[in-house]
Short mmCIF file of C-alpha atoms and ligand atoms in Angstrom, two decimals:
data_model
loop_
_atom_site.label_atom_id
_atom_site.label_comp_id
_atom_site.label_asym_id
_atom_site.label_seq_id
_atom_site.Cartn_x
_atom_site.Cartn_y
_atom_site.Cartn_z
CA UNK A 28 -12.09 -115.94 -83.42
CA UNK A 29 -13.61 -114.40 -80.25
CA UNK A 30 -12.18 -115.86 -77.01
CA UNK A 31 -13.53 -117.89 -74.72
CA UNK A 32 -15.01 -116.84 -71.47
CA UNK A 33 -12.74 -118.83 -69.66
CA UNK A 34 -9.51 -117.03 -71.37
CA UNK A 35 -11.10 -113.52 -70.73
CA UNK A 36 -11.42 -114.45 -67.25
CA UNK A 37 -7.71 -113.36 -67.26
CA UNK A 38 -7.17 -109.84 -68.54
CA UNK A 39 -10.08 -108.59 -70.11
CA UNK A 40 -10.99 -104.58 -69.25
CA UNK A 41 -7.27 -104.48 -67.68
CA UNK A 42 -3.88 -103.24 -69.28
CA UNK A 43 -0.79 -103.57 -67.12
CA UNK A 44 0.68 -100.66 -68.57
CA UNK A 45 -1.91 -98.76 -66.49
CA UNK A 46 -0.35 -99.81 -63.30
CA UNK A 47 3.66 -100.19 -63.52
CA UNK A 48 3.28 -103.24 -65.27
CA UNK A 49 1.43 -104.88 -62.83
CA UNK A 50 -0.06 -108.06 -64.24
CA UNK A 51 -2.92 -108.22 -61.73
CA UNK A 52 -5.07 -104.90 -61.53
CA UNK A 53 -3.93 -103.09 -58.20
CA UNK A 54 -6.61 -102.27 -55.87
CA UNK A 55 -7.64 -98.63 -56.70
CA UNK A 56 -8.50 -98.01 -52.78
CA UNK A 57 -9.84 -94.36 -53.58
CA UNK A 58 -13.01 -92.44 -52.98
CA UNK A 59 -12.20 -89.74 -55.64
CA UNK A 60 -10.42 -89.13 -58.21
CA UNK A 61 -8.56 -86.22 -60.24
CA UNK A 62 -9.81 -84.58 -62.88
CA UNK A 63 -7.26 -82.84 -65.70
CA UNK A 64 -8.98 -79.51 -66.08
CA UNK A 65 -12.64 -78.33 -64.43
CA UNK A 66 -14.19 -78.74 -68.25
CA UNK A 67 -13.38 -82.46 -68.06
CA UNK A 68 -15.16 -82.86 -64.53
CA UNK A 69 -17.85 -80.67 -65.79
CA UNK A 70 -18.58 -83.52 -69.16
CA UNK A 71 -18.16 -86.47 -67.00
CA UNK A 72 -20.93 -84.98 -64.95
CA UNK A 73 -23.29 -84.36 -67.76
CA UNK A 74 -22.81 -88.00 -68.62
CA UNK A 75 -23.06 -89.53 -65.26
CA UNK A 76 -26.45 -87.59 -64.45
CA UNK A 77 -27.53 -88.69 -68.29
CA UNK A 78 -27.47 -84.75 -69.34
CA UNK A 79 -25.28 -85.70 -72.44
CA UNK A 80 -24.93 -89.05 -74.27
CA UNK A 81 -21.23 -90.22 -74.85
CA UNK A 82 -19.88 -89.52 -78.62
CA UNK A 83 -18.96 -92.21 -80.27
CA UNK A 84 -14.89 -91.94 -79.79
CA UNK A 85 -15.17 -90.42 -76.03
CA UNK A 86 -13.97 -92.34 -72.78
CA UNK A 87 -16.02 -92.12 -69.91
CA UNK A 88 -13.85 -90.48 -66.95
CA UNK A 89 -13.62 -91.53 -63.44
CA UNK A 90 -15.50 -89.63 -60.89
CA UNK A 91 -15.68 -90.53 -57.13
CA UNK A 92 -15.94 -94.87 -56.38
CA UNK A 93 -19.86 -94.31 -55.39
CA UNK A 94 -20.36 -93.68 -59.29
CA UNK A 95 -17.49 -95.45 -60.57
CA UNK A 96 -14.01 -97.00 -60.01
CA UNK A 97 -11.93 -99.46 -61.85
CA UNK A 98 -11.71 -102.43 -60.21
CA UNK A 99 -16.09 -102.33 -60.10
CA UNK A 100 -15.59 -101.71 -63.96
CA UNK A 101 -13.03 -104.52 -64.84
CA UNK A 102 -14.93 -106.85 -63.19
CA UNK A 103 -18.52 -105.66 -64.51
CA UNK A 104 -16.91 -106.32 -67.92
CA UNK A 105 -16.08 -109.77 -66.67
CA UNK A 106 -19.79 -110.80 -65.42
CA UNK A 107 -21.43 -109.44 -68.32
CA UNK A 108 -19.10 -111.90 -70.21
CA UNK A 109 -19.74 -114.57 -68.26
CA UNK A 110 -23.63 -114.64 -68.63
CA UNK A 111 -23.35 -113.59 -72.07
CA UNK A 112 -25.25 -109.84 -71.64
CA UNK A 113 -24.38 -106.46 -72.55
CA UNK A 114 -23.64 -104.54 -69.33
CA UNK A 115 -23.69 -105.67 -65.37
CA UNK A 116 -23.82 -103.69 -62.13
CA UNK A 117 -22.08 -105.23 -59.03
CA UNK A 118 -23.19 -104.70 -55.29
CA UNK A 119 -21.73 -105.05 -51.78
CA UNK A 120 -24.43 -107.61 -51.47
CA UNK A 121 -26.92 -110.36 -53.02
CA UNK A 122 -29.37 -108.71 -51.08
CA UNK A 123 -28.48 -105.16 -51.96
CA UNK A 124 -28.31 -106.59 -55.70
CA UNK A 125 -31.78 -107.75 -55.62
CA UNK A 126 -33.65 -105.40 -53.61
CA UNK A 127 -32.29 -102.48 -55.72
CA UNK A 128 -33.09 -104.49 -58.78
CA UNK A 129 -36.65 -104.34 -57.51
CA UNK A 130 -36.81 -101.16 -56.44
CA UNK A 131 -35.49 -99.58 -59.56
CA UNK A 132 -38.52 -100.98 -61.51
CA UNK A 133 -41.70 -100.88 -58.78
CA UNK A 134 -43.34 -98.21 -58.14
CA UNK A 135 -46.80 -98.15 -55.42
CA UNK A 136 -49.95 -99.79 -56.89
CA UNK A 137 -47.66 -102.21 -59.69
CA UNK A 138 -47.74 -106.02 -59.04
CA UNK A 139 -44.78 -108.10 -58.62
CA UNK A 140 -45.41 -111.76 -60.09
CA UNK A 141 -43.13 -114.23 -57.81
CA UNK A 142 -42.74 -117.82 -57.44
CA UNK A 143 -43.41 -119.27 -54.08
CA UNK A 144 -39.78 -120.59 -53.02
CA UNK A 145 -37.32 -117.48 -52.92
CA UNK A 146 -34.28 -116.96 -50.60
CA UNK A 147 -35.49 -116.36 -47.30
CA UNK A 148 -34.07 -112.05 -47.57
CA UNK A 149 -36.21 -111.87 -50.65
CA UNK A 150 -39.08 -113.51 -49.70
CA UNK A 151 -38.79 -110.92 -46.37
CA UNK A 152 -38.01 -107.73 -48.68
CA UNK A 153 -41.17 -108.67 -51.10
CA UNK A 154 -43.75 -110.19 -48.48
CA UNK A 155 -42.78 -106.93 -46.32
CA UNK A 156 -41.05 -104.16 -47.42
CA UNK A 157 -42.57 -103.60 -50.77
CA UNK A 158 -45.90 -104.30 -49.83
CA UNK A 159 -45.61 -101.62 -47.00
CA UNK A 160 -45.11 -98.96 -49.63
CA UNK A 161 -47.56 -100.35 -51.86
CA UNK A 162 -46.35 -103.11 -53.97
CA UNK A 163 -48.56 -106.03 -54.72
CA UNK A 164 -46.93 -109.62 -54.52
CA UNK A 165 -48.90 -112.22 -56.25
CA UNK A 166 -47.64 -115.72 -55.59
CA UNK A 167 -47.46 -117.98 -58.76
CA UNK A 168 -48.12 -121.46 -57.06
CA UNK A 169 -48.14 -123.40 -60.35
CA UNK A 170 -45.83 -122.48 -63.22
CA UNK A 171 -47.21 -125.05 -65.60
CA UNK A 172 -49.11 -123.14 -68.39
CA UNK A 173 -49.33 -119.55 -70.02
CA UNK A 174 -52.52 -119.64 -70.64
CA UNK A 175 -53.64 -120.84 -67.04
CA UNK A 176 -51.24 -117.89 -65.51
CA UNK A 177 -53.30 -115.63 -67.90
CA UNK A 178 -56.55 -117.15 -67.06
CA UNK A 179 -55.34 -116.75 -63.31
CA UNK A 180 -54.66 -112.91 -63.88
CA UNK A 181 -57.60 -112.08 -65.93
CA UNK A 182 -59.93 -113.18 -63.59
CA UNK A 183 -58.45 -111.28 -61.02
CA UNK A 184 -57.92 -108.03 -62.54
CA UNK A 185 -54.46 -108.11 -62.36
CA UNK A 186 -52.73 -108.10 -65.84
CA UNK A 187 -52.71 -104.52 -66.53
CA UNK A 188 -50.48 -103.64 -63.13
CA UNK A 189 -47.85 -106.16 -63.82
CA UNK A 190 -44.77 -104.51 -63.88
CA UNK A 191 -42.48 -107.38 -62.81
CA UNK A 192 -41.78 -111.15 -62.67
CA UNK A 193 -39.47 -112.54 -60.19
CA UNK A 194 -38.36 -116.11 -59.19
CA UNK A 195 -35.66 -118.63 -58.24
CA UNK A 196 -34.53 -121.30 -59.70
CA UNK A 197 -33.57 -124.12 -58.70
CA UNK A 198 -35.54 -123.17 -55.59
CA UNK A 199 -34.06 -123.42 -52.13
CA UNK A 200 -33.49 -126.18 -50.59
CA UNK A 201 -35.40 -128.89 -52.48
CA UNK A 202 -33.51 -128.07 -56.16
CA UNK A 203 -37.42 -127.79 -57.63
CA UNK A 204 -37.11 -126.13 -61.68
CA UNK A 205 -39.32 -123.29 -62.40
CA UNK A 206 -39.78 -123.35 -66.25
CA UNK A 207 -38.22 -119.93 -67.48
CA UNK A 208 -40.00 -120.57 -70.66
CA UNK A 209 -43.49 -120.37 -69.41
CA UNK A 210 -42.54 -117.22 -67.47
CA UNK A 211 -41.32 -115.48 -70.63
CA UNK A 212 -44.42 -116.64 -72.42
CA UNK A 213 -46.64 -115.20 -69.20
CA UNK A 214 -44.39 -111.40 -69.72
CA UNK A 215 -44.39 -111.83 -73.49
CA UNK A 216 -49.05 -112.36 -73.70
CA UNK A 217 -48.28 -108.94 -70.85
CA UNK A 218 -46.57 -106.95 -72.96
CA UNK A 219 -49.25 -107.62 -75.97
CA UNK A 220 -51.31 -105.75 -73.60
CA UNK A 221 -50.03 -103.13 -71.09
CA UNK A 222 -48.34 -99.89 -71.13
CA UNK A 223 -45.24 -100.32 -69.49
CA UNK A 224 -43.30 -103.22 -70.39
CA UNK A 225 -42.82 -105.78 -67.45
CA UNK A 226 -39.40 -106.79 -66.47
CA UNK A 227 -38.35 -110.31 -65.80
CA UNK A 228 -35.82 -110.81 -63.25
CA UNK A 229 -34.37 -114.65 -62.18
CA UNK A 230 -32.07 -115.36 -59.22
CA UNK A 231 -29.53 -117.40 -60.89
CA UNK A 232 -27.14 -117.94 -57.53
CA UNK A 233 -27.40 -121.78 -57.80
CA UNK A 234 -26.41 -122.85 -61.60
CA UNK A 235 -25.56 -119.92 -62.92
CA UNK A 236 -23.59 -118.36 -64.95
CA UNK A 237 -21.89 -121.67 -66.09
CA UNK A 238 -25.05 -123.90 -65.70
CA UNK A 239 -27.90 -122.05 -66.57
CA UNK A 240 -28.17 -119.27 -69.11
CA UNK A 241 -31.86 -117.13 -68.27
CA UNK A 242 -30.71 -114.57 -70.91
CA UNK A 243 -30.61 -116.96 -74.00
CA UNK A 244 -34.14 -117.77 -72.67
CA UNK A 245 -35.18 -114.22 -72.85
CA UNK A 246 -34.99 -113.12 -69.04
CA UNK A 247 -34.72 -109.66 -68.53
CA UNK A 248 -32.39 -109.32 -65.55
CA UNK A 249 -30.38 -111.89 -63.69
CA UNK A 250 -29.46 -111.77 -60.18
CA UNK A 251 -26.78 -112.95 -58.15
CA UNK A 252 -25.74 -113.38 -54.88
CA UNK A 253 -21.97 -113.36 -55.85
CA UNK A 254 -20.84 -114.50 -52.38
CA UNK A 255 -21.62 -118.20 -53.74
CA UNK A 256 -19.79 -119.47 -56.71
CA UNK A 257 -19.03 -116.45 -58.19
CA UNK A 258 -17.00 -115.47 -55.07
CA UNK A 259 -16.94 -119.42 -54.12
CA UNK A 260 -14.14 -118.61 -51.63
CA UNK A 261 -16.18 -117.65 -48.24
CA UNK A 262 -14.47 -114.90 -47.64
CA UNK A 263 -16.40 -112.25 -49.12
CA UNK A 264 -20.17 -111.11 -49.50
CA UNK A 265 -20.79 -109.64 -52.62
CA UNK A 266 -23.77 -109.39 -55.22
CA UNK A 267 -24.57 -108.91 -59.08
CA UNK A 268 -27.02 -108.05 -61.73
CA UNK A 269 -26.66 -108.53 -64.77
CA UNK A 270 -28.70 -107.64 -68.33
CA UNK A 271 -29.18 -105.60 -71.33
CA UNK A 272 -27.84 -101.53 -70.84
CA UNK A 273 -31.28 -101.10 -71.31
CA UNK A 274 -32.25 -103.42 -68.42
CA UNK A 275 -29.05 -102.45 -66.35
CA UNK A 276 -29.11 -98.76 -66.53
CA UNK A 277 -32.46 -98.08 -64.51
CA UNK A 278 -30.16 -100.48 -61.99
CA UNK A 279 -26.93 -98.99 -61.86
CA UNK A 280 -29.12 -95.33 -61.50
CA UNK A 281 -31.09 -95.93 -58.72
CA UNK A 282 -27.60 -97.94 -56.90
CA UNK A 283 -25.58 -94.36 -57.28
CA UNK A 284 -28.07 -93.25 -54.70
CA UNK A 285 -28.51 -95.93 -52.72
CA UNK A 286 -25.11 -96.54 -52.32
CA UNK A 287 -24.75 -100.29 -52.56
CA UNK A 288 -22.05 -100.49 -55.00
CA UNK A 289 -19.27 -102.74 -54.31
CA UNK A 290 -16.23 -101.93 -52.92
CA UNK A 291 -12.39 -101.41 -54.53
CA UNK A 292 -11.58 -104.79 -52.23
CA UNK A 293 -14.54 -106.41 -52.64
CA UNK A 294 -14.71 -106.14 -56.15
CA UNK A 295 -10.78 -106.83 -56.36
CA UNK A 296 -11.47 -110.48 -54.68
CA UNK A 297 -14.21 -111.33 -56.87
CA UNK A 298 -12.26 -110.15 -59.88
CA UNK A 299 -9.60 -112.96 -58.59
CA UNK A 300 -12.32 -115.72 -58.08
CA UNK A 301 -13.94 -115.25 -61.93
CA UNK A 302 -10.41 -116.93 -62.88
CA UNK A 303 -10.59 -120.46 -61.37
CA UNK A 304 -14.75 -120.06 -61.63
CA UNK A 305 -15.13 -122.41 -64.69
CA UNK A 306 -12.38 -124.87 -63.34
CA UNK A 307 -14.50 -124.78 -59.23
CA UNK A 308 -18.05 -125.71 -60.95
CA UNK A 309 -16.90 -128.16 -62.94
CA UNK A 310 -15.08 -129.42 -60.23
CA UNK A 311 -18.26 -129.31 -57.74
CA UNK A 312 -20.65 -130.59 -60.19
CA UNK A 313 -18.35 -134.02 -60.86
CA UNK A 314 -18.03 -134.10 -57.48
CA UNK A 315 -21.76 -133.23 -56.24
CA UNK A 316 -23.07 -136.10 -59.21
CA UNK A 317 -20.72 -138.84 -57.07
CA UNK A 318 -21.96 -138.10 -53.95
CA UNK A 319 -25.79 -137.76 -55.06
CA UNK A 320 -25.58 -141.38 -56.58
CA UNK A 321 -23.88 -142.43 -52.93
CA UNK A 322 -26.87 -141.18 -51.05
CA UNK A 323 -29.78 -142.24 -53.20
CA UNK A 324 -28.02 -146.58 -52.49
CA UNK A 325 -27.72 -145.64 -48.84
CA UNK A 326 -30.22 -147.40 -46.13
CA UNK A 327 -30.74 -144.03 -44.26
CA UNK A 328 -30.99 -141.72 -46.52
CA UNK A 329 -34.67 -141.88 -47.92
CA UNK A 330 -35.06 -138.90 -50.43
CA UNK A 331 -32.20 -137.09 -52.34
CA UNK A 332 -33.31 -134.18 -54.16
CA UNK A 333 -30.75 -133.25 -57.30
CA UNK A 334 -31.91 -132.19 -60.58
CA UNK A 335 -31.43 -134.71 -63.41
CA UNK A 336 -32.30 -137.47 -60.87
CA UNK A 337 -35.17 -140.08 -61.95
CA UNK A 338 -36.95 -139.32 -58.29
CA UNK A 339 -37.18 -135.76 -59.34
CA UNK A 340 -39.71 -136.65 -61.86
CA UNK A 341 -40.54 -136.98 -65.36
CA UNK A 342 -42.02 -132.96 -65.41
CA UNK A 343 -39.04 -131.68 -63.33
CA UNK A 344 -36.64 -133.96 -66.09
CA UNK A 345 -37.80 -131.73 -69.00
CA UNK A 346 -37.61 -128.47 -68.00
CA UNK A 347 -33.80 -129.33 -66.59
CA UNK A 348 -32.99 -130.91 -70.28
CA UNK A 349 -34.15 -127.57 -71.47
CA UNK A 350 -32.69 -125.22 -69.27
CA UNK A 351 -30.09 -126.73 -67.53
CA UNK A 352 -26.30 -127.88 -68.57
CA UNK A 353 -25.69 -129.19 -65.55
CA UNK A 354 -27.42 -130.18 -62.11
CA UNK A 355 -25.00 -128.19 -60.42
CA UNK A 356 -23.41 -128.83 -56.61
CA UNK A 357 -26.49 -128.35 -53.91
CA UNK A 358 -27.99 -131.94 -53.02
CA UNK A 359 -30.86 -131.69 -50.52
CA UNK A 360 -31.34 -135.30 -48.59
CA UNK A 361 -33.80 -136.99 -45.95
CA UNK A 362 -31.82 -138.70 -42.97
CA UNK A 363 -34.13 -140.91 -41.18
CA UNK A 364 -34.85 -140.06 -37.76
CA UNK A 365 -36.62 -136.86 -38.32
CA UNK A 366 -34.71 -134.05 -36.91
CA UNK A 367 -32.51 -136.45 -34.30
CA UNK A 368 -31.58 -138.38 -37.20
CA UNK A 369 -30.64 -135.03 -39.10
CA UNK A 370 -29.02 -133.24 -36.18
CA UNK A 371 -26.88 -136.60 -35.38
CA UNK A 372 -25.97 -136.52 -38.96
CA UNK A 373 -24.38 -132.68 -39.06
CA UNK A 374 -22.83 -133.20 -35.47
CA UNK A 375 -20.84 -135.94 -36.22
CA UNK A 376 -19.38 -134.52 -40.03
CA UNK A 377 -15.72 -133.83 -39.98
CA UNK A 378 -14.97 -132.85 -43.06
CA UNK A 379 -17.68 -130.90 -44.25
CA UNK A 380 -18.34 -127.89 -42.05
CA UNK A 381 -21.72 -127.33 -40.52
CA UNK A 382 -22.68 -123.86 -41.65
CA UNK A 383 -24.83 -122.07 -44.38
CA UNK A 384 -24.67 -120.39 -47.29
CA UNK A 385 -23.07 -122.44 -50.27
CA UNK A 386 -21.08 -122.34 -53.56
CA UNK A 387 -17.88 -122.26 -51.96
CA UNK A 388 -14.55 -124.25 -52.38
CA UNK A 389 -14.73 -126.17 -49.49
CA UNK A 390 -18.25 -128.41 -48.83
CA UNK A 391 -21.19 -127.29 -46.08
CA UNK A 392 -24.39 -128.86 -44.85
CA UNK A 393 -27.07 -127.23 -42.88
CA UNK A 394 -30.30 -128.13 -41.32
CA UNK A 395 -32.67 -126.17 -43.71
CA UNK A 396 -35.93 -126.81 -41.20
CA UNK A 397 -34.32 -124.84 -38.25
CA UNK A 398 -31.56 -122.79 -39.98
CA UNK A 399 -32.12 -120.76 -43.43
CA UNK A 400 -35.98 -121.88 -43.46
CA UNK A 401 -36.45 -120.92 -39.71
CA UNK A 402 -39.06 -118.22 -40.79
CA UNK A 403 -40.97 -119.98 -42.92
CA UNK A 404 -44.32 -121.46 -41.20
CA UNK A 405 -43.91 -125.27 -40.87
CA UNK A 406 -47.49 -126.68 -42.49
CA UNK A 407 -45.53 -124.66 -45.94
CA UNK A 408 -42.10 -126.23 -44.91
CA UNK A 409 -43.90 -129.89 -45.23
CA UNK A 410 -45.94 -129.02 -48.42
CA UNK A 411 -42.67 -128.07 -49.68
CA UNK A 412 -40.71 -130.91 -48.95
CA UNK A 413 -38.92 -129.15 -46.28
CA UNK A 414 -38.58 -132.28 -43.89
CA UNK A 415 -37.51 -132.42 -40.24
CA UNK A 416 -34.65 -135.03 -41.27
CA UNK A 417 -33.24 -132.55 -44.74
CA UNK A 418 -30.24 -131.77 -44.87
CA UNK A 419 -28.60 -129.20 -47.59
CA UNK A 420 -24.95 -129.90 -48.77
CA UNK A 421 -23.42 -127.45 -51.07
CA UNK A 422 -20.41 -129.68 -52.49
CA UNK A 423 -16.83 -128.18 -52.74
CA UNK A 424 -13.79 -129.08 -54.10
CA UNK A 425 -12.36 -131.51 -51.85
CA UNK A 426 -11.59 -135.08 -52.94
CA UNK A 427 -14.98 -137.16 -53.51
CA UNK A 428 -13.62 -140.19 -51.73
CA UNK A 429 -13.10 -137.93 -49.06
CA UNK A 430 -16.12 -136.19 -49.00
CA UNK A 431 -17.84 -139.89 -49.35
CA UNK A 432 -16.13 -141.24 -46.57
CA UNK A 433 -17.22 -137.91 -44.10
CA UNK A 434 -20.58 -138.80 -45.29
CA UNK A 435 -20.53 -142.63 -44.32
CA UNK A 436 -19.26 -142.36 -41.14
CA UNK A 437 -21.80 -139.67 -39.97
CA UNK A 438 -24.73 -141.53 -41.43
CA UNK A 439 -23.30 -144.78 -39.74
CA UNK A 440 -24.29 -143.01 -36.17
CA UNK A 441 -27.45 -142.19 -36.95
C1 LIG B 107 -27.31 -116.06 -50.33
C2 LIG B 107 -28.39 -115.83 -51.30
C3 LIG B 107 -28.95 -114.56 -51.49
C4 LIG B 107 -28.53 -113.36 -50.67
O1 LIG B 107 -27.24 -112.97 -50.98
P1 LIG B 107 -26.21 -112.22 -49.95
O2 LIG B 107 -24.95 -112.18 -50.71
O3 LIG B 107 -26.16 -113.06 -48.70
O4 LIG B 107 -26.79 -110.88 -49.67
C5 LIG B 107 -29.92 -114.41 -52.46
N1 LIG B 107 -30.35 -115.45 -53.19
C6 LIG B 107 -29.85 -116.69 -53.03
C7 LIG B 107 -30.36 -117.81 -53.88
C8 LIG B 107 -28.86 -116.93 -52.08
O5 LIG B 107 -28.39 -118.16 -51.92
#
């Protein structure tokens, strides 16, 4: 019987032996490394550049750490068994993830299909970056039908320079469900059709890989920023995509030149974080499911946004009993008072920091409307459900009553 992911966590892609016995892989802190004779360097060469194909019994050597090293390798092993895909590349950052993710696939002149809430960095790299050298972003406002996509694309003379589809979900901060399925469906009526095939990428930073699976849905690439639960320690900034070797190796290409692999430390701390990171999101998602059922009784709290939740609606309900194995640990809530009410909230929390990002051990809140959604214009904020009085709490792993009892006595002064 095959392992489970949670066991493999432990050892997999590392023998002590290797290192003095070590149990935990040392950090290989190294930019190069030696080869045994100048034919040996001279084949792992022709297989790096893809001059030569591996043969079937032959190891693939070690190089210099911008190409490969072994702590990026044992823990690629580990992601790609984690989200249950064949290969994964790991980056210094989310943002270094994604963007070369991107990058390796668009070219001037191809359109990028993207949902309308993304992480702030992506929405910036799309809505600026690419389209300076020529990619086309067209927003998806509705993912509700195929056919209405198609009908949407048809009539505007798009579906032939599709190369890509891209979106979040659940998207930041309100926890809204894009339906993977009718994405797939949009690339799979594409690919009937065009040339190239188009790619589908999903930023799976909030459920994933524990929660939410894209690949069993038949997403192309998934995308990480592995400073959140992956890492869940905040202590390190890290990113990760992973996919087919198909998918992965256009990836892992165009990072060798772009140079945003992750480091021997880096990759070393996340390697030590995959251990607990079934036993944290468990944890976080008990927890988070307390608290969410606290808020949505309390007098001044008049919206709480958390998949699974009968206010998130009946539409919202399906596609997270279809795609979703948990609701995960962000809750988004409205604090009466408009942004008073919120501030007086966040300044008065003692156990729960006031800071951004998310996914970590122990439990933040932040002020979405003036802090991570600062940038975007406010008339989209409101449409969004980006109030003056939300807050965002990503829940950690301290004790619920705690974490209940912070929460009381902060909304009690406002
Ligand atoms: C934080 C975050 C990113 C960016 O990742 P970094 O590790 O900060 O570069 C991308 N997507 C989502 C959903 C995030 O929360």
């Amino acid at each position: 019987m095959e392992k489970h992911k949670e066991s493999m966590m432990m050892s997999l892609g590392y023998n002590p032996e290797w290192s003095e016995g070590s149990i935990k892989p040392p950090i290989f802190q190294t930019s190069t490394f030696g080869f045994k004779t100048a034919e040996e360097g001279k084949r792992f060469f022709e297989i790096a550049y893809g001059k030569s194909q591996l043969e079937p019994n032959e190891q693939m050597g070690l190089i210099y750490s911008r190409l490969n090293n072994p702590n990026m390798q044992i823990l690629e092993e580990r992601l790609a068994v984690l989200e249950g895909s064949e290969d994964a590349a790991a980056f210094e950052s989310g943002m270094s993830a994604i963007s070369t993710a991107l990058l390796a696939y668009l070219k001037p002149n191809d359109v990028l299909l993207i949902t309308d809430q993304v992480y702030g960095g992506t929405h910036h790299f799309v809505h600026h970056f690419l389209k300076d050298i020529g990619v086309e972003a067209y927003v998806l406002s509705a993912v509700d039908s195929v056919a209405d996509i198609m009908g949407e694309l048809t009539a505007k003379n798009l579906t032939h320079r599709v190369r890509m589809i891209y979106t979040e979900t659940p998207a930041n901060p309100t926890g809204k469900l894009i339906d993977l399925s009718i994405l797939e469906g949009v690339k799979n009526e594409l690919n009937k059709q065009n040339e190239l095939p188009v790619i589908s990428a999903v930023d799976n930073t909030y459920l994933g890989p524990i929660w939410q699976n894209p690949i069993e849905i038949g997403t192309d690439l998934v995308c990480y920023s592995a400073t959140k639960f992956l890492n869940g320690h905040s202590d390190v900034i890290a990113g990760a995509v992973m996919g087919s070797k198909e998918h992965i190796g256009p990836v892992k290409g165009l990072r060798t030149f772009l140079g945003g692999m992750i480091a021997p430390y880096t990759a070393w701390l996340l390697t030590r974080s995959l251990e607990t990171l079934h036993v944290r999101m468990d944890y976080q998602t008990k927890n988070a499911s307390q608290i969410a059922a606290y808020l949505e009784q309390h007098e001044k709290v008049t919206r709480v946004y958390f998949p699974g939740l009968a206010s998130m609606g009946a539409r919202q309900n399906a596609i997270y009993a279809n795609q979703c194995k948990a609701p995960g640990a962000m809750i988004s809530f409205v604090v009466q008072g408009e942004e008073a009410g919120a501030f007086r909230f966040l300044n008065n929390l003692k156990l729960i920091k006031l800071a951004v990002s998310l996914g970590s051990n122990e439990s933040l809140a932040q002020h979405p409307f003036s802090m991570t959604h600062a940038n975007v214009p406010d008339e989209e904020k409101i449409s969004t459900g980006v109030a003056l009085g939300l807050v965002r709490l990503s829940v950690g792993i301290e004790h619920a009553e705690d974490l209940i009892a912070d929460l009381a006595q902060a909304l009690e002064k406002v």
